[in-house]
PDB file of C-alpha atoms in Angstrom:
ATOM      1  CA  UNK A   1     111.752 102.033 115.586  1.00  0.00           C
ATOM      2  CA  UNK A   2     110.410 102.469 112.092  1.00  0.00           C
ATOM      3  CA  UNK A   3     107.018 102.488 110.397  1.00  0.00           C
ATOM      4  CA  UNK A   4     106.870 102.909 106.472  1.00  0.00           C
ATOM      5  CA  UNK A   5     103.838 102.698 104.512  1.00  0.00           C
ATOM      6  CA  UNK A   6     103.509 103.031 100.717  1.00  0.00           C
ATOM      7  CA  UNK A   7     101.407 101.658  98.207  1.00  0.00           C
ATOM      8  CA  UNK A   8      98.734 104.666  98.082  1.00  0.00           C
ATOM      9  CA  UNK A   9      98.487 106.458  95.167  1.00  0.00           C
ATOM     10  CA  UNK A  10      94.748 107.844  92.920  1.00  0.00           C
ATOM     11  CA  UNK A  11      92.278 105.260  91.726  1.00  0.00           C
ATOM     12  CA  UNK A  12      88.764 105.516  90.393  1.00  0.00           C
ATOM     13  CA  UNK A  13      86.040 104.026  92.378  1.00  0.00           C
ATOM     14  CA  UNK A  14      85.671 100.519  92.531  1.00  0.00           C
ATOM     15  CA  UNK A  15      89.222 100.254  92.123  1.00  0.00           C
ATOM     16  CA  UNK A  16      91.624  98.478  94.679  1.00  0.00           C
ATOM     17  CA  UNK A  17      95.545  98.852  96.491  1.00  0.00           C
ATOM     18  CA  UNK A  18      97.794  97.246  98.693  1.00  0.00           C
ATOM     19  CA  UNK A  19      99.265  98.967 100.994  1.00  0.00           C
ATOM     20  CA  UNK A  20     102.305  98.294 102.682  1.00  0.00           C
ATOM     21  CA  UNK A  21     103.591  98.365 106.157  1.00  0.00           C
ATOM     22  CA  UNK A  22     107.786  97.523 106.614  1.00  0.00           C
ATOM     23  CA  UNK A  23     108.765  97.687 109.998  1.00  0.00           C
ATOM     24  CA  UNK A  24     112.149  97.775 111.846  1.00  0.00           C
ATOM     25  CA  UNK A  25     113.952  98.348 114.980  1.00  0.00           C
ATOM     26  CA  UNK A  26     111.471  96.386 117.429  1.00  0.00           C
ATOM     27  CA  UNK A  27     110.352  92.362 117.389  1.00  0.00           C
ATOM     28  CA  UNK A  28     107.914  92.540 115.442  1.00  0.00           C
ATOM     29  CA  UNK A  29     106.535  89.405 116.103  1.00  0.00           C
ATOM     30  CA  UNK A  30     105.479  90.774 119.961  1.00  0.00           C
ATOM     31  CA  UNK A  31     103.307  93.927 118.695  1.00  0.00           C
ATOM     32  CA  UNK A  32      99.753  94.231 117.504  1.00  0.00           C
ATOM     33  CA  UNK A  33      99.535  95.723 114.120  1.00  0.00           C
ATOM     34  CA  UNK A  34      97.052  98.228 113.258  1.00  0.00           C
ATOM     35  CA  UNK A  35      95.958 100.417 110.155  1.00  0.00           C
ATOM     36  CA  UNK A  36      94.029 103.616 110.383  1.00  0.00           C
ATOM     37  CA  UNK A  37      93.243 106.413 107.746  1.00  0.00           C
ATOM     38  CA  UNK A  38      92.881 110.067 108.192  1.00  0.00           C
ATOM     39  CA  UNK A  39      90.158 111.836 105.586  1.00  0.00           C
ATOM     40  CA  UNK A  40      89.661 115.613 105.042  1.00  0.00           C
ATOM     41  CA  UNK A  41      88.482 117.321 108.001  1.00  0.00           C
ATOM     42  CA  UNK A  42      88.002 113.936 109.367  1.00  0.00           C
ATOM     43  CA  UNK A  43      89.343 112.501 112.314  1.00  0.00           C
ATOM     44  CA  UNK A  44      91.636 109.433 112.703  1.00  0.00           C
ATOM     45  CA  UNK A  45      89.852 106.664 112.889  1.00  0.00           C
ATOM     46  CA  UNK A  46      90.809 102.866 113.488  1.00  0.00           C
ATOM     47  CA  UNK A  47      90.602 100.658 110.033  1.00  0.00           C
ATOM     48  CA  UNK A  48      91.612  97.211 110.868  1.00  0.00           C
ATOM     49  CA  UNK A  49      94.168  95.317 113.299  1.00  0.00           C
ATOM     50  CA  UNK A  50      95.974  92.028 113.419  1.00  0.00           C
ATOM     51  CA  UNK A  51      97.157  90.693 116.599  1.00  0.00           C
ATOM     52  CA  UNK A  52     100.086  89.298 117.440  1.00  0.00           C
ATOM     53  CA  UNK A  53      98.626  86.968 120.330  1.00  0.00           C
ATOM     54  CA  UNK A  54      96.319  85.105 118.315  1.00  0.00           C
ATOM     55  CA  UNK A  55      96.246  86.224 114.569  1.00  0.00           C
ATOM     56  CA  UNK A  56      93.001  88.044 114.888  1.00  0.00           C
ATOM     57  CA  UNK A  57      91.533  90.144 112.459  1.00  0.00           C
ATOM     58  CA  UNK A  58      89.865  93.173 113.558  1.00  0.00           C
ATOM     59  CA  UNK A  59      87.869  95.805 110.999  1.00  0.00           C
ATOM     60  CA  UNK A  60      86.049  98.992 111.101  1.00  0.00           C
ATOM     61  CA  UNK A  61      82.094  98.290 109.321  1.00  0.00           C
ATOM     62  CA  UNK A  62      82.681 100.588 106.961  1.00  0.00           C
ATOM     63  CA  UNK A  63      86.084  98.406 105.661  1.00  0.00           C
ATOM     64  CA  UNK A  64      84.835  94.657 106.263  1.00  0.00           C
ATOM     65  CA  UNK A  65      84.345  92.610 103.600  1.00  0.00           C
ATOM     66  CA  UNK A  66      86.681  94.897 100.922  1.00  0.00           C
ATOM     67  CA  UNK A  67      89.781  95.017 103.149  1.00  0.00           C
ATOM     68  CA  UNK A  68      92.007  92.406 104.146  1.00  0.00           C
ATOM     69  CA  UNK A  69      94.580  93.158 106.319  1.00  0.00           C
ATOM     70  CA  UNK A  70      97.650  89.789 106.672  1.00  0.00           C
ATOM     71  CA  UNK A  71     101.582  89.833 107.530  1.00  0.00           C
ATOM     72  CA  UNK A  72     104.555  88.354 106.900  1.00  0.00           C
ATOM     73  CA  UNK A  73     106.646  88.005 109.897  1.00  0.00           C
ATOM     74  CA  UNK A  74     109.935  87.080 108.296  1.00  0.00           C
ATOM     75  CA  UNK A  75     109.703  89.754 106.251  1.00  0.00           C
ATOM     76  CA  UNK A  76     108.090  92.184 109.086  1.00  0.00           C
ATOM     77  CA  UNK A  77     105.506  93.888 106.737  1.00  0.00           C
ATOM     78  CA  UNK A  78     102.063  93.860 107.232  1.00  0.00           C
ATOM     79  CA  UNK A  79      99.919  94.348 104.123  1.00  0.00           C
ATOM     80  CA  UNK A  80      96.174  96.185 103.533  1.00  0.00           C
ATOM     81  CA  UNK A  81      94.373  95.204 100.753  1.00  0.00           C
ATOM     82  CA  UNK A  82      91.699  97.452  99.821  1.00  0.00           C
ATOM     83  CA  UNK A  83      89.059  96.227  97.247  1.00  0.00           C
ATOM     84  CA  UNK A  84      86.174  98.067  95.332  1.00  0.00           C
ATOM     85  CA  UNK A  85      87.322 101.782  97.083  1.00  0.00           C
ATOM     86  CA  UNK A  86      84.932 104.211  97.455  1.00  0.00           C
ATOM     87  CA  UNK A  87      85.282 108.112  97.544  1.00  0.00           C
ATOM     88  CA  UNK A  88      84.593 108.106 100.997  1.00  0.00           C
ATOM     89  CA  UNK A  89      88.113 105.844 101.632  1.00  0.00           C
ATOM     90  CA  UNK A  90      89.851 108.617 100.258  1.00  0.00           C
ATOM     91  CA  UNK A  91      92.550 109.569 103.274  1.00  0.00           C
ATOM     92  CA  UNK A  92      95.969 109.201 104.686  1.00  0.00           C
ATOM     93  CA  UNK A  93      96.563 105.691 105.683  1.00  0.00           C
ATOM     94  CA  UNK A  94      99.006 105.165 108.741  1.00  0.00           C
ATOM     95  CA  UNK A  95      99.987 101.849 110.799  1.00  0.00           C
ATOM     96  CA  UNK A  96     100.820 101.795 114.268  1.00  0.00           C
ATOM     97  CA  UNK A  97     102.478  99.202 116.589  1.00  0.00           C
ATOM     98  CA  UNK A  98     100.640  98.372 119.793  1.00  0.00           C
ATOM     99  CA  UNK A  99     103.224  96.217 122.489  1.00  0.00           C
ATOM    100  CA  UNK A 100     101.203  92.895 123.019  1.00  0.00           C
ATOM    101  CA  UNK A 101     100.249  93.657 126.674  1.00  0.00           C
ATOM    102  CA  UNK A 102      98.371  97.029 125.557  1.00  0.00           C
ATOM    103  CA  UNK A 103      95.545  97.394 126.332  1.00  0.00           C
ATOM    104  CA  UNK A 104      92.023  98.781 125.037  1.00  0.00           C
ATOM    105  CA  UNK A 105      90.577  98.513 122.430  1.00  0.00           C
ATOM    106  CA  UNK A 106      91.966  97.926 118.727  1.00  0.00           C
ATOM    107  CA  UNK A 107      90.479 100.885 117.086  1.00  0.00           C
ATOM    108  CA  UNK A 108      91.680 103.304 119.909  1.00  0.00           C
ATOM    109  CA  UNK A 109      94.628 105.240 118.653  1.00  0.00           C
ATOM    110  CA  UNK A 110      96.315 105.261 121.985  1.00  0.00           C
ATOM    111  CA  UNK A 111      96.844 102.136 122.509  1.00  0.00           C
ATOM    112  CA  UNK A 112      99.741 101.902 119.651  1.00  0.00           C
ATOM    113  CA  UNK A 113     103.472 103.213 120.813  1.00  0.00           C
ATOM    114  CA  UNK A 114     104.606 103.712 117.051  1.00  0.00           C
ATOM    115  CA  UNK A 115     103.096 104.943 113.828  1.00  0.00           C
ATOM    116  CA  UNK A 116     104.153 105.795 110.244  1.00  0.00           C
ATOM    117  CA  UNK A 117     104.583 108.778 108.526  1.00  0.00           C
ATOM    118  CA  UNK A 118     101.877 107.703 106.321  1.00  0.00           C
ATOM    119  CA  UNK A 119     100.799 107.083 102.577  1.00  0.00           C
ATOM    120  CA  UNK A 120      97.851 109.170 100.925  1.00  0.00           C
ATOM    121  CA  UNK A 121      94.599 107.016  99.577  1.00  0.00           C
ATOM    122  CA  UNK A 122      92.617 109.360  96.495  1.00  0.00           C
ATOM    123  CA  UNK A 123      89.679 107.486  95.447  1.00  0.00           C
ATOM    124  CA  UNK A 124      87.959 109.445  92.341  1.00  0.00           C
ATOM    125  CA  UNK A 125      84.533 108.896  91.598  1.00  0.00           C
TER     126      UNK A 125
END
């Protein structure tokens, strides 16, 4: 089972990325999908999800209405878009793989089974 994000990188606030999410090794089509970010001396926390019963869209309040999380399923990658960044999204971003029959809730970081290694977000004001 593999996780790989990339996409991060620096940009100035108001700025925007897409990250990426390629996955292997497990059906993808059968797991929940699920982005979360680490900031400095911050804990984890839960960004957005898209599940794989329904399509759903999940977000954190801090993220709606500037991220958009979507996947491909042929190509198993999930994609974040993040639009007019802020200093305070400044983090490691990391997406995890929750089996379908997990449950809990979305932003709960132990409901997902796999997770990336992870791709650093530096937002510069």
């Amino acid at each position: 089972v593999q996780l790989v994000e990339s996409g991060g990188g620096l940009v100035q606030a108001g700025g925007s990325l897409r990250l990426s999410c390629a996955a292997s090794g497990f059906s993808f089509d059968d797991y929940h999908i699920g982005w979360f970010r680490q900031g400095p001396r911050k804990e984890r926390e839960g960004v957005s999800c898209l599940s794989a019963a329904d399509g759903s869209t999940y977000y954190a309040d801090s993220v709606k209405g500037r991220f958009t999380i979507s996947k491909d399923n042929a190509k198993k990658t999930v994609w974040l878009r993040l639009n007019d960044l802020k200093t305070e999204d400044t983090g490691v971003y990391y997406c995890a793989a929750s089996r379908r029959n997990s449950g809990g809730d979305w932003y709960r970081r132990a409901r997902y089974q796999y997770w990336g290694q992870g791709t650093q977000v530096t937002v510069s004001s």
